[in-house]
Amino acid sequence: STEDVLAHLRREAAKVRCTPRETEVLIAVTSGDTVAITSRKLGISMRTTKQHISTLLRKFAAPSKFALFARLLGLQDLGKVA
């Protein structure tokens, strides 16, 4: 359910010590919102949104948003050659 997904994202965000705002950005971005939509929804600039995304990538040790999504889904090894 949606509530389960949100709870999972919040738990994962807490593990890497995300701020409440970073968690909001994480939820928005993983739900498919663009930077522009996320910025509008949260009432912050696109530059600030991009900075939060960069911080999330660093905290989750993910080189890209795709890798971040894979980690959140428990697919850390996605794309690695066996």
mmCIF file of C-alpha atoms in Angstrom:
data_model
loop_
_atom_site.group_PDB
_atom_site.id
_atom_site.type_symbol
_atom_site.label_atom_id
_atom_site.label_comp_id
_atom_site.label_asym_id
_atom_site.label_seq_id
_atom_site.Cartn_x
_atom_site.Cartn_y
_atom_site.Cartn_z
ATOM 1 C CA SER A 1 0.000 0.000 0.000
ATOM 2 C CA THR A 2 0.993 3.628 -0.314
ATOM 3 C CA GLU A 3 1.327 3.904 3.457
ATOM 4 C CA ASP A 4 3.740 0.962 3.505
ATOM 5 C CA VAL A 5 5.886 2.516 0.785
ATOM 6 C CA LEU A 6 5.985 5.867 2.600
ATOM 7 C CA ALA A 7 6.892 4.151 5.866
ATOM 8 C CA HIS A 8 9.688 2.247 4.092
ATOM 9 C CA LEU A 9 11.075 5.448 2.561
ATOM 10 C CA ARG A 10 10.962 7.208 5.932
ATOM 11 C CA ARG A 11 12.794 4.295 7.606
ATOM 12 C CA GLU A 12 15.469 4.262 4.926
ATOM 13 C CA ALA A 13 15.849 8.045 5.174
ATOM 14 C CA ALA A 14 16.213 7.804 8.950
ATOM 15 C CA LYS A 15 18.972 5.197 8.586
ATOM 16 C CA VAL A 16 21.143 7.709 6.729
ATOM 17 C CA ARG A 17 20.072 10.615 8.936
ATOM 18 C CA CYS A 18 18.082 12.607 6.389
ATOM 19 C CA THR A 19 16.533 15.847 7.518
ATOM 20 C CA PRO A 20 12.736 16.156 7.378
ATOM 21 C CA ARG A 21 13.046 18.275 4.200
ATOM 22 C CA GLU A 22 15.398 15.758 2.560
ATOM 23 C CA THR A 23 12.866 13.061 3.361
ATOM 24 C CA GLU A 24 10.111 15.106 1.713
ATOM 25 C CA VAL A 25 12.266 15.521 -1.396
ATOM 26 C CA LEU A 26 13.073 11.796 -1.385
ATOM 27 C CA ILE A 27 9.390 10.902 -1.263
ATOM 28 C CA ALA A 28 8.523 13.363 -4.031
ATOM 29 C CA VAL A 29 11.323 12.288 -6.338
ATOM 30 C CA THR A 30 10.740 8.571 -5.837
ATOM 31 C CA SER A 31 7.059 9.097 -6.605
ATOM 32 C CA GLY A 32 8.066 10.411 -10.018
ATOM 33 C CA ASP A 33 7.882 14.147 -9.474
ATOM 34 C CA THR A 34 10.298 16.257 -11.489
ATOM 35 C CA VAL A 35 12.574 18.809 -9.863
ATOM 36 C CA ALA A 36 10.189 21.562 -10.956
ATOM 37 C CA ILE A 37 7.116 19.831 -9.522
ATOM 38 C CA THR A 38 8.925 18.946 -6.290
ATOM 39 C CA SER A 39 10.060 22.561 -5.938
ATOM 40 C CA ARG A 40 6.532 23.863 -6.431
ATOM 41 C CA LYS A 41 4.983 21.320 -4.056
ATOM 42 C CA LEU A 42 7.482 22.081 -1.290
ATOM 43 C CA GLY A 43 7.694 25.829 -1.912
ATOM 44 C CA ILE A 44 11.455 25.804 -2.472
ATOM 45 C CA SER A 45 13.635 26.810 -5.402
ATOM 46 C CA MET A 46 14.731 24.345 -8.053
ATOM 47 C CA ARG A 47 18.318 24.979 -7.009
ATOM 48 C CA THR A 48 17.483 23.988 -3.412
ATOM 49 C CA THR A 49 15.661 20.893 -4.630
ATOM 50 C CA LYS A 50 18.672 19.881 -6.719
ATOM 51 C CA GLN A 51 20.927 20.417 -3.704
ATOM 52 C CA HIS A 52 18.711 18.153 -1.600
ATOM 53 C CA ILE A 53 18.873 15.497 -4.324
ATOM 54 C CA SER A 54 22.677 15.756 -4.395
ATOM 55 C CA THR A 55 22.761 15.371 -0.626
ATOM 56 C CA LEU A 56 20.467 12.330 -0.829
ATOM 57 C CA LEU A 57 22.719 10.720 -3.429
ATOM 58 C CA ARG A 58 25.713 11.278 -1.166
ATOM 59 C CA LYS A 59 23.974 10.003 1.975
ATOM 60 C CA PHE A 60 22.769 6.864 0.197
ATOM 61 C CA ALA A 61 26.147 6.454 -1.583
ATOM 62 C CA ALA A 62 24.330 6.376 -4.900
ATOM 63 C CA PRO A 63 25.950 7.720 -8.082
ATOM 64 C CA SER A 64 22.583 8.484 -9.725
ATOM 65 C CA LYS A 65 18.865 8.708 -9.037
ATOM 66 C CA PHE A 66 18.489 5.309 -10.709
ATOM 67 C CA ALA A 67 21.022 3.810 -8.290
ATOM 68 C CA LEU A 68 19.232 5.521 -5.399
ATOM 69 C CA PHE A 69 15.924 3.941 -6.450
ATOM 70 C CA ALA A 70 17.630 0.554 -6.768
ATOM 71 C CA ARG A 71 19.061 0.862 -3.243
ATOM 72 C CA LEU A 72 15.685 1.840 -1.838
ATOM 73 C CA LEU A 73 14.213 -1.257 -3.481
ATOM 74 C CA GLY A 74 16.966 -3.452 -2.065
ATOM 75 C CA LEU A 75 18.595 -3.957 -5.460
ATOM 76 C CA GLN A 76 22.031 -2.564 -4.579
ATOM 77 C CA ASP A 77 23.782 -4.925 -6.989
ATOM 78 C CA LEU A 78 21.624 -3.977 -9.966
ATOM 79 C CA GLY A 79 23.844 -3.462 -12.960
ATOM 80 C CA LYS A 80 26.891 -5.176 -11.487
ATOM 81 C CA VAL A 81 28.394 -7.969 -13.538
ATOM 82 C CA ALA A 82 28.276 -11.371 -11.854
#
